[in-house]
Coordinates of C-alpha atoms in Angstrom, one line a residue:
Chain A
M22 CA -12.5 -23.6 35.8
S23 CA -9.8 -26.0 36.8
G24 CA -10.9 -26.1 40.4
G25 CA -7.8 -24.3 41.5
L26 CA -5.4 -26.6 39.7
Q27 CA -4.2 -24.4 36.9
N28 CA -3.2 -20.8 37.6
V29 CA -2.4 -18.2 35.0
P30 CA 0.4 -15.8 36.1
I31 CA 0.4 -13.4 33.2
V32 CA 0.4 -9.6 32.8
F33 CA -1.0 -7.8 29.8
R34 CA 0.0 -4.2 29.6
G35 CA -0.4 -1.5 27.1
P36 CA -1.9 1.9 26.2
N37 CA -5.6 2.3 26.8
G38 CA -8.1 5.1 26.1
A39 CA -7.8 8.2 24.0
S40 CA -4.5 9.5 22.7
A41 CA -4.2 12.6 20.4
G42 CA -5.8 12.5 17.0
V43 CA -5.9 8.7 16.6
A44 CA -9.6 8.6 15.9
A45 CA -12.2 5.9 16.4
Q46 CA -10.4 2.6 16.2
H47 CA -7.5 3.6 18.5
S48 CA -9.1 5.7 21.3
Q49 CA -11.4 3.2 23.1
C50 CA -11.1 2.8 26.9
F51 CA -11.3 -0.9 27.9
A52 CA -11.5 -0.5 31.7
A53 CA -15.2 -1.5 31.7
W54 CA -14.7 -4.3 29.3
Y55 CA -11.9 -6.0 31.3
G56 CA -13.4 -5.0 34.6
H57 CA -16.5 -6.9 33.8
C58 CA -14.7 -10.3 33.8
P59 CA -14.4 -12.4 37.0
G60 CA -10.9 -14.0 37.2
L61 CA -9.1 -11.0 35.8
K62 CA -7.4 -8.3 37.8
V63 CA -7.4 -4.9 36.2
V64 CA -5.2 -2.0 37.2
S65 CA -4.9 1.6 35.9
P66 CA -2.0 3.7 37.0
W67 CA -2.0 7.5 36.9
N68 CA 1.5 8.7 37.8
A69 CA 5.0 7.3 37.7
E70 CA 4.8 5.9 41.2
D71 CA 1.6 4.0 40.3
A72 CA 3.1 2.7 37.2
K73 CA 6.1 1.2 38.9
G74 CA 4.4 -0.1 42.0
L75 CA 1.5 -1.6 40.1
I76 CA 3.5 -3.4 37.4
K77 CA 5.7 -5.0 40.0
S78 CA 2.6 -6.2 41.9
A79 CA 1.1 -7.4 38.7
I80 CA 4.1 -9.4 37.8
R81 CA 4.4 -10.9 41.2
D82 CA 0.7 -11.8 41.3
N83 CA -0.1 -15.3 40.2
N84 CA -3.3 -14.3 38.4
P85 CA -3.9 -12.7 35.0
V86 CA -3.6 -8.9 35.4
V87 CA -4.4 -6.3 32.8
M88 CA -2.6 -3.1 33.2
L89 CA -4.2 -0.2 31.4
E90 CA -1.7 2.6 30.8
N91 CA -2.2 5.8 29.0
E92 CA -0.2 6.9 26.0
L93 CA -0.4 10.6 26.8
M94 CA 0.9 9.9 30.3
Y95 CA 4.1 8.2 29.1
G96 CA 5.7 11.5 28.5
V97 CA 4.7 13.3 31.7
A98 CA 7.3 13.6 34.4
F99 CA 6.4 13.2 38.1
E100 CA 8.1 13.7 41.5
F101 CA 9.3 10.2 42.4
P102 CA 9.3 9.8 46.2
Q103 CA 12.3 8.1 47.9
E104 CA 10.5 4.9 48.9
A105 CA 9.3 4.4 45.4
Q106 CA 12.9 4.1 44.2
S107 CA 13.5 0.9 46.0
K108 CA 13.4 -2.2 43.9
D109 CA 10.8 -3.9 46.1
F110 CA 8.4 -1.0 46.0
L111 CA 5.0 -2.5 45.5
I112 CA 1.6 -1.0 45.3
P113 CA -1.0 -3.5 46.4
I114 CA -3.6 -4.4 43.8
G115 CA -7.1 -3.6 45.1
K116 CA -6.2 -0.5 47.1
A117 CA -7.1 3.0 46.1
K118 CA -5.1 6.1 47.1
I119 CA -6.4 9.4 48.4
E120 CA -4.4 11.9 46.4
R121 CA -5.9 15.0 48.1
Q122 CA -7.8 15.2 51.3
G123 CA -11.1 17.2 51.3
T124 CA -14.4 17.6 53.2
H125 CA -17.0 18.8 50.7
I126 CA -17.1 16.3 48.0
T127 CA -15.5 13.0 46.9
V128 CA -14.1 12.9 43.4
V129 CA -13.1 9.4 42.1
A130 CA -11.1 8.7 39.0
H131 CA -8.5 6.4 37.4
S132 CA -5.6 7.0 35.0
R133 CA -5.2 10.4 33.3
P134 CA -8.4 12.0 34.6
V135 CA -6.9 11.8 38.1
G136 CA -4.7 14.6 37.0
H137 CA -7.6 16.6 35.7
C138 CA -9.4 16.1 39.1
V139 CA -6.4 17.3 41.0
E140 CA -6.4 20.4 38.8
A141 CA -10.1 21.0 39.2
A142 CA -9.7 20.6 43.0
A143 CA -6.9 23.3 43.0
V144 CA -9.2 25.7 41.1
L145 CA -12.2 25.0 43.4
A146 CA -10.0 25.4 46.6
K147 CA -9.7 29.0 45.7
E148 CA -13.5 29.3 46.0
G149 CA -13.5 27.5 49.3
I150 CA -14.6 24.1 48.0
E151 CA -12.4 21.3 49.3
C152 CA -12.5 18.2 47.1
E153 CA -11.3 14.8 48.2
V154 CA -9.6 13.2 45.2
I155 CA -9.3 9.4 45.1
N156 CA -7.1 7.7 42.6
M157 CA -8.6 4.2 42.1
R158 CA -5.4 2.6 40.9
T159 CA -7.3 -0.7 40.6
I160 CA -10.4 -1.2 38.6
R161 CA -10.9 -4.9 39.6
P162 CA -11.1 -5.8 42.5
M163 CA -12.5 -2.3 43.2
D164 CA -11.6 -0.7 46.5
I165 CA -15.1 0.4 47.3
E166 CA -14.4 0.7 51.0
T167 CA -12.1 3.7 50.5
I168 CA -14.8 5.4 48.3
E169 CA -17.5 4.6 50.8
A170 CA -15.6 6.0 53.8
S171 CA -14.9 9.1 51.8
V172 CA -18.6 9.6 50.8
M173 CA -19.7 9.0 54.4
K174 CA -17.4 11.9 55.3
T175 CA -18.2 14.3 52.4
N176 CA -21.8 13.3 51.5
H177 CA -21.3 14.0 47.8
L178 CA -19.8 11.9 44.9
V179 CA -18.6 12.6 41.4
T180 CA -16.9 9.9 39.4
V181 CA -14.6 10.8 36.4
E182 CA -13.4 8.5 33.7
G183 CA -12.3 8.7 30.1
G184 CA -14.5 5.8 28.9
W185 CA -18.0 5.9 27.6
P186 CA -20.8 6.4 30.2
Q187 CA -23.0 3.4 29.5
F188 CA -22.1 0.3 31.6
G189 CA -18.9 2.0 32.7
V190 CA -16.6 2.3 35.7
G191 CA -18.6 5.3 37.0
A192 CA -21.8 3.3 36.6
E193 CA -20.3 0.5 38.7
I194 CA -19.2 2.8 41.5
C195 CA -22.6 4.4 41.7
A196 CA -24.3 1.0 41.8
R197 CA -22.1 -0.2 44.6
I198 CA -22.5 3.0 46.6
M199 CA -26.3 2.4 46.5
E200 CA -25.9 -1.1 47.7
G201 CA -23.7 -0.2 50.6
P202 CA -23.8 1.9 53.8
A203 CA -22.7 5.1 52.1
F204 CA -26.0 5.6 50.3
N205 CA -27.7 7.0 53.4
F206 CA -25.0 9.6 53.7
L207 CA -25.5 11.0 50.2
D208 CA -27.0 14.5 50.2
A209 CA -27.4 14.5 46.4
P210 CA -27.4 11.9 43.6
A211 CA -23.9 10.8 42.5
V212 CA -22.8 12.3 39.2
R213 CA -20.6 10.7 36.5
V214 CA -18.2 12.6 34.2
T215 CA -17.2 10.5 31.3
G216 CA -16.1 10.5 27.7
T217 CA -18.8 11.7 25.2
D218 CA -21.0 8.7 24.1
V219 CA -19.7 8.7 20.5
P220 CA -17.0 6.9 18.5
M221 CA -14.0 9.1 18.8
P222 CA -13.9 11.7 16.0
Y223 CA -10.7 12.9 14.4
A224 CA -11.0 16.7 14.1
K225 CA -9.4 18.5 17.0
I226 CA -12.4 20.6 18.1
L227 CA -14.6 17.4 18.1
E228 CA -12.0 15.3 19.9
D229 CA -11.5 17.9 22.6
N230 CA -15.2 17.8 23.4
C231 CA -15.2 14.0 23.6
V232 CA -12.9 13.7 26.6
P233 CA -13.7 15.0 30.0
Q234 CA -12.0 18.3 30.6
V235 CA -11.3 20.2 33.8
K236 CA -14.2 22.5 33.2
D237 CA -16.6 19.6 32.9
I238 CA -15.4 18.2 36.2
I239 CA -15.8 21.6 37.9
F240 CA -19.3 22.0 36.4
A241 CA -20.3 18.6 37.7
I242 CA -18.9 19.2 41.2
K243 CA -20.7 22.5 41.5
K244 CA -24.0 21.0 40.2
T245 CA -23.7 18.2 42.8
L246 CA -23.1 20.7 45.6
N247 CA -25.9 22.8 44.3
I248 CA -23.7 25.9 43.7
Chain B
M262 CA -2.4 9.2 -11.6
M263 CA 0.7 7.9 -9.9
Q264 CA 2.2 11.4 -10.0
T265 CA -0.9 12.7 -8.3
V266 CA -0.6 10.1 -5.5
R267 CA 3.1 10.8 -5.1
R268 CA 2.7 14.5 -4.8
M269 CA -0.3 14.1 -2.5
E270 CA 1.6 11.9 -0.1
L271 CA 4.5 14.3 -0.1
K272 CA 2.2 17.2 0.6
A273 CA 0.7 15.2 3.5
D274 CA 4.2 14.7 4.8
Q275 CA 4.7 18.5 4.7
L276 CA 1.4 19.2 6.4
Y277 CA 2.1 16.7 9.1
K278 CA 5.5 18.2 9.9
Q279 CA 3.7 21.6 10.1
K280 CA 1.4 19.9 12.6
I281 CA -1.6 20.7 10.5
I282 CA -2.2 16.9 10.2
R283 CA -2.3 15.0 13.6
G284 CA -2.5 11.5 14.8
F285 CA -1.6 8.7 12.5
C286 CA -0.4 9.3 8.9
H287 CA 0.8 6.3 6.9
L288 CA 2.2 7.3 3.5
C289 CA 2.4 5.1 0.4
D290 CA 4.9 6.9 -1.8
G291 CA 6.9 4.2 -3.5
Q292 CA 3.8 2.0 -3.7
E293 CA 1.9 4.1 -6.3
A294 CA 2.1 1.3 -8.9
C295 CA 0.0 -0.9 -6.7
C296 CA -3.1 1.3 -6.3
V297 CA -3.0 2.7 -9.8
G298 CA -2.3 -0.6 -11.4
M299 CA -5.0 -2.4 -9.5
E300 CA -7.7 0.2 -10.3
A301 CA -6.8 -0.1 -14.0
G302 CA -7.4 -3.9 -13.8
I303 CA -10.9 -3.8 -12.3
N304 CA -14.2 -2.0 -12.8
P305 CA -15.6 0.9 -10.7
T306 CA -18.3 -1.6 -9.7
D307 CA -15.8 -3.9 -8.2
H308 CA -15.0 -3.6 -4.5
L309 CA -11.8 -2.8 -2.6
I310 CA -10.8 -2.9 1.0
T311 CA -7.4 -2.2 2.5
A312 CA -5.6 -1.3 5.8
Y313 CA -4.3 2.1 6.9
R314 CA -1.9 2.9 4.1
A315 CA -4.9 4.0 2.2
H316 CA -4.6 7.5 0.8
G317 CA -3.6 6.3 -2.7
F318 CA -6.5 3.8 -2.9
T319 CA -8.9 6.5 -1.7
F320 CA -7.8 8.6 -4.7
T321 CA -7.8 5.8 -7.2
R322 CA -11.3 4.7 -6.1
G323 CA -12.7 8.1 -7.0
L324 CA -12.3 10.7 -4.3
S325 CA -10.6 14.0 -5.0
V326 CA -7.2 15.1 -3.6
R327 CA -9.2 18.0 -2.0
E328 CA -11.4 15.7 0.0
I329 CA -8.6 13.5 1.0
L330 CA -6.3 16.3 2.2
A331 CA -9.2 18.1 4.0
E332 CA -10.0 14.8 5.8
L333 CA -6.3 14.6 6.9
T334 CA -6.5 18.1 8.3
G335 CA -9.8 17.3 10.0
R336 CA -12.0 19.8 8.3
R337 CA -15.6 19.7 7.3
G338 CA -14.8 19.4 3.6
G339 CA -13.1 16.1 4.2
C340 CA -14.5 12.9 2.8
A341 CA -15.6 11.8 6.3
K342 CA -16.5 15.3 7.4
G343 CA -13.4 15.5 9.5
K344 CA -14.5 12.7 11.8
G345 CA -12.4 9.9 10.4
G346 CA -8.9 11.2 9.8
S347 CA -6.2 9.3 7.9
M348 CA -7.3 5.8 8.6
H349 CA -11.0 6.1 8.1
M350 CA -11.6 7.3 4.5
Y351 CA -14.4 5.6 2.5
A352 CA -15.8 6.0 -1.0
K353 CA -18.3 4.1 -3.2
N354 CA -17.2 0.4 -3.3
F355 CA -14.2 1.3 -1.2
Y356 CA -14.4 0.2 2.4
G357 CA -11.5 2.0 3.9
G358 CA -9.2 2.7 5.6
N359 CA -9.0 0.2 8.5
G360 CA -6.8 0.8 11.5
I361 CA -6.7 -2.6 13.2
V362 CA -4.1 -4.7 11.5
G363 CA -5.5 -7.6 9.5
A364 CA -9.1 -6.9 10.5
Q365 CA -10.0 -5.9 7.0
V366 CA -9.3 -9.3 5.5
P367 CA -12.3 -11.2 6.9
L368 CA -14.4 -8.1 6.0
G369 CA -13.1 -8.4 2.4
A370 CA -14.0 -12.1 2.3
G371 CA -17.5 -11.0 3.5
I372 CA -17.8 -8.4 0.7
A373 CA -16.8 -11.2 -1.8
L374 CA -19.6 -13.3 -0.3
A375 CA -22.0 -10.5 -0.9
C376 CA -20.7 -10.2 -4.5
K377 CA -21.4 -13.9 -5.1
Y378 CA -24.8 -13.7 -3.4
N379 CA -25.8 -10.7 -5.5
G380 CA -24.7 -12.5 -8.7
K381 CA -23.6 -9.3 -10.5
D382 CA -20.2 -10.7 -11.5
E383 CA -18.3 -8.3 -9.1
V384 CA -15.1 -9.1 -7.3
C385 CA -13.5 -7.9 -4.1
L386 CA -9.9 -6.9 -3.8
T387 CA -8.8 -7.6 -0.2
L388 CA -5.5 -6.1 0.7
Y389 CA -3.1 -6.6 3.6
G390 CA 0.6 -6.1 4.2
D391 CA 3.5 -8.4 4.9
G392 CA 3.1 -7.8 8.6
A393 CA -0.6 -8.7 8.7
A394 CA 0.0 -11.8 6.5
N395 CA 1.0 -13.7 9.7
Q396 CA -2.3 -13.1 11.4
G397 CA -4.6 -16.0 12.1
Q398 CA -7.7 -14.2 10.9
I399 CA -6.2 -14.1 7.4
F400 CA -6.0 -17.9 7.3
E401 CA -9.6 -18.2 8.5
A402 CA -10.6 -15.9 5.6
Y403 CA -8.6 -18.0 3.2
N404 CA -10.4 -21.1 4.3
M405 CA -13.9 -19.8 4.0
A406 CA -13.2 -18.1 0.7
A407 CA -11.8 -21.3 -0.8
L408 CA -14.5 -23.5 0.7
W409 CA -17.3 -21.3 -0.7
K410 CA -15.5 -20.3 -3.8
L411 CA -15.8 -16.6 -3.1
P412 CA -14.7 -14.0 -5.8
C413 CA -12.1 -12.6 -3.5
I414 CA -8.6 -11.5 -4.7
F415 CA -6.4 -11.6 -1.6
I416 CA -3.5 -9.1 -2.2
C417 CA -0.4 -9.0 0.0
E418 CA 1.4 -5.7 -0.5
N419 CA 4.8 -6.8 0.6
N420 CA 6.9 -3.7 1.2
R421 CA 9.5 -5.8 3.1
Y422 CA 8.9 -4.3 6.5
G423 CA 6.0 -4.7 8.9
M424 CA 6.5 -1.4 10.8
G425 CA 10.2 -1.9 11.8
T426 CA 10.5 -5.7 11.4
S427 CA 11.9 -7.0 8.2
V428 CA 10.1 -10.0 6.6
E429 CA 13.0 -12.4 7.4
R430 CA 12.5 -11.6 11.0
A431 CA 8.8 -11.9 11.0
A432 CA 7.8 -14.8 8.7
A433 CA 8.8 -18.4 8.7
S434 CA 8.0 -18.3 5.0
T435 CA 8.5 -15.1 3.0
D436 CA 6.8 -16.6 0.0
Y437 CA 3.6 -14.7 0.7
Y438 CA 2.0 -15.8 -2.5
K439 CA 2.2 -19.4 -1.4
R440 CA 0.8 -18.8 2.1
G441 CA -2.8 -19.3 0.7
D442 CA -1.8 -23.0 0.5
F443 CA -4.9 -24.4 -1.4
I444 CA -5.5 -20.9 -3.0
P445 CA -3.5 -20.4 -6.2
G446 CA -1.1 -17.5 -5.8
M447 CA 1.1 -15.3 -8.0
R448 CA 4.0 -13.1 -7.2
V449 CA 3.9 -9.7 -9.0
D450 CA 6.4 -6.9 -9.5
G451 CA 4.6 -4.2 -7.5
M452 CA 6.9 -1.4 -8.9
D453 CA 5.7 -1.9 -12.4
V454 CA 2.3 -0.5 -12.9
L455 CA 1.6 -2.4 -16.1
C456 CA 2.6 -5.7 -14.4
V457 CA 0.2 -4.9 -11.6
R458 CA -2.6 -4.1 -14.0
E459 CA -2.2 -7.3 -16.0
A460 CA -2.0 -9.5 -12.9
T461 CA -5.1 -7.8 -11.5
K462 CA -7.0 -8.4 -14.7
F463 CA -6.0 -12.1 -14.7
A464 CA -7.0 -12.5 -11.1
A465 CA -10.3 -10.7 -11.6
A466 CA -11.1 -12.9 -14.6
H467 CA -10.3 -16.0 -12.5
C468 CA -12.7 -14.9 -9.9
R469 CA -15.4 -13.9 -12.3
A470 CA -15.2 -17.3 -14.0
G471 CA -16.4 -18.7 -10.6
K472 CA -13.1 -20.5 -9.9
G473 CA -12.9 -19.2 -6.3
P474 CA -10.4 -16.9 -4.6
I475 CA -6.9 -16.2 -5.8
L476 CA -3.8 -14.6 -4.1
M477 CA -1.4 -12.0 -5.4
E478 CA 1.8 -10.9 -3.7
L479 CA 2.9 -7.5 -4.9
Q480 CA 6.6 -6.9 -4.2
T481 CA 6.8 -3.2 -3.5
Y482 CA 8.6 -0.7 -1.3
R483 CA 7.7 2.4 0.8
Y484 CA 10.1 5.3 0.9
H485 CA 8.7 6.7 4.1
G486 CA 8.8 5.0 7.4
H487 CA 5.8 3.0 8.7
S488 CA 4.1 6.2 9.6
M489 CA 5.1 9.8 10.2
S490 CA 6.4 9.0 13.6
D491 CA 8.9 6.6 12.1
P492 CA 11.9 8.0 10.4
G493 CA 12.3 4.7 8.6
V494 CA 16.0 4.5 8.8
S495 CA 16.6 2.6 12.1
Y496 CA 15.8 -0.7 10.5
R497 CA 17.0 -0.2 7.0
T498 CA 19.8 1.7 5.4
R499 CA 19.5 5.0 3.5
E500 CA 21.5 3.2 0.8
E501 CA 18.7 0.7 0.4
I502 CA 16.1 3.4 0.1
Q503 CA 18.2 5.3 -2.4
E504 CA 18.8 2.2 -4.5
V505 CA 15.1 1.5 -4.8
R506 CA 14.4 5.1 -5.7
S507 CA 17.0 5.2 -8.4
K508 CA 16.4 1.7 -9.9
S509 CA 12.8 0.8 -9.3
D510 CA 10.8 3.9 -8.7
P511 CA 7.4 3.2 -10.3
I512 CA 6.9 6.6 -11.8
M513 CA 10.4 6.6 -13.3
L514 CA 9.9 3.2 -14.7
L515 CA 6.7 4.1 -16.5
K516 CA 8.1 7.4 -17.7
D517 CA 11.2 5.7 -19.2
R518 CA 9.0 3.2 -20.9
M519 CA 6.7 5.8 -22.4
V520 CA 9.5 8.0 -23.6
N521 CA 11.5 5.1 -25.1
S522 CA 8.5 3.7 -27.0
N523 CA 7.6 7.2 -28.2
L524 CA 4.2 7.1 -26.4
A525 CA 4.9 10.5 -24.9
S526 CA 7.5 13.1 -25.0
V527 CA 9.5 14.4 -22.0
E528 CA 7.7 17.8 -22.4
E529 CA 4.2 16.2 -22.3
L530 CA 5.2 14.4 -19.1
K531 CA 6.5 17.6 -17.6
E532 CA 3.2 19.2 -18.4
I533 CA 1.4 16.5 -16.5
D534 CA 3.7 17.2 -13.5
V535 CA 2.9 20.9 -13.6
E536 CA -0.8 20.3 -13.6
V537 CA -0.5 17.8 -10.8
R538 CA 1.5 20.3 -8.7
K539 CA -1.2 22.8 -9.2
E540 CA -4.0 20.4 -8.3
I541 CA -2.2 19.5 -5.1
E542 CA -1.4 23.1 -4.2
D543 CA -5.1 24.0 -4.6
A544 CA -6.2 21.0 -2.5
A545 CA -3.7 21.9 0.2
Q546 CA -4.9 25.5 0.3
F547 CA -8.5 24.3 0.7
A548 CA -7.5 21.7 3.3
T549 CA -5.8 24.3 5.5
A550 CA -8.4 27.1 5.0
D551 CA -11.6 25.0 5.4
P552 CA -13.1 25.4 8.9
E553 CA -13.3 22.5 11.3
P554 CA -16.6 20.6 11.5
P555 CA -19.2 22.3 13.6
L556 CA -19.5 21.3 17.3
E557 CA -23.2 20.7 17.0
E558 CA -22.5 17.8 14.6
L559 CA -20.4 15.9 17.1
G560 CA -23.1 13.4 17.7
Y561 CA -24.3 12.9 14.1
H562 CA -24.0 9.8 12.1
I563 CA -23.7 7.2 14.8
Y564 CA -26.4 5.0 13.4
S565 CA -27.8 4.8 9.9
N566 CA -31.4 5.4 9.1
E567 CA -32.4 6.1 12.6
P568 CA -34.7 8.8 14.0
P569 CA -32.9 11.6 15.9
F570 CA -31.9 10.9 19.4
E571 CA -29.7 12.5 22.1
V572 CA -26.1 11.7 22.9
R573 CA -24.7 12.2 26.4
G574 CA -21.7 14.5 26.6
A575 CA -19.0 14.6 29.3
N576 CA -21.6 14.9 32.0
Q577 CA -25.4 14.5 32.1
W578 CA -26.0 18.2 31.4
I579 CA -24.1 18.2 28.2
K580 CA -26.2 16.9 25.3
F581 CA -25.5 16.5 21.6
K582 CA -28.1 15.8 19.0
S583 CA -27.6 12.7 16.8
I584 CA -29.2 12.5 13.4
S585 CA -28.4 9.8 10.8

């Protein structure tokens, strides 16, 4: 807007998405809302390493960055690799990470669902299905190249997110795959696993069925692979 | 009524600690004089909207303890069928139960606009806390209400702490009743139920006479922390809480008055307490035994007055039906 004169070096960080029992006004995922806006950078860490590396990169970045954390992940402990303990450990914004190598299907997620995907992959490995799990780390600018390279290798794609399906992160990934070279490598339509398309209810049994669970991810993977 | 609210909140505290209630739970014990006094000063046809410390108001606006506790435990017998939880309870002419701080104030001004438009002489009580009082949207609501002379009674329930921040640390001016600037305001003893009732009657009469909005600051106190995840003693001393309990407890104040003016005997008041305890116990029993809402109804009530449609679940093969 200012023709490059005024920059906005600010970071907004906070919990995003569903927690436990906090109902409709406190469970919404804003990844798609913020990811929609040009001029913003949006990051979404999964584990401790992501959280540290991304917040440092966000602070050092001269642009407005929104960091979408997850309340349920605050209490989860992770192995912290040696290099992550340095005070200059940065994770570049706009680069996804392959958490698990695989050959049969690409599973893409951000934030807490990455953990569910890793779990699902472990279960499926016992049945001989090797999933490649990609942790997006950044929503905007999206690292579509990593996803494309993976899809060109595995020929199948499932996206997983906590947010609602319509106009969401998964929808954007699918659209971009169609626009790029990876489309011709798909053996089946890409599938999205998302939160249920309702305002978050309070009762436990309802809430549990409104967030993507490991069983939903496994089901989607098997359907895509036609198993 | 105050005794019922008090016992209900204490029962909710118990159930939360037993993990039968989850998520958020903001209790209003200590502030009973506010909800009971206000209800006594208005008609059932008037309107009320407040924030998340709403269990007391849900009761005074007409719902039963059963429905409230069952909603807190997330069961189908709850007032919102288990879908709302603590912060999303509604009743006739009671618009909740709002989780987002301060957001209910512009809504309240809107309800007052509807009251004026419908011309039925109704008023809207729009409540917010000392923390929310510093929000910009409150001042926008003040402006519009005053400009259009809306029958809106803005009520600031000042319990001295916005979560863990004391009013001195949060507000440049702690005279919340003056914050309406061009809107006349009064400061009310929120621990005295009769005081609250009379002030509410005065304010309602002011609005019904077409004089526009008015502001009330109720000086009150909450015994519990901000919510059940807050012990409530890291930003205030136990001595302070004890002092309020022994000198200004709203139920104690009313009891003393009634006994000293021979309006009731100590035995009669004890009887009321016994009945209240029974009502709460029954309600708690119901709230713990009632089953959770059925999974098939997960998608219901998204829209109002709409023909049935399908709701997508966690993937495209999971579908829920949605009826209004």
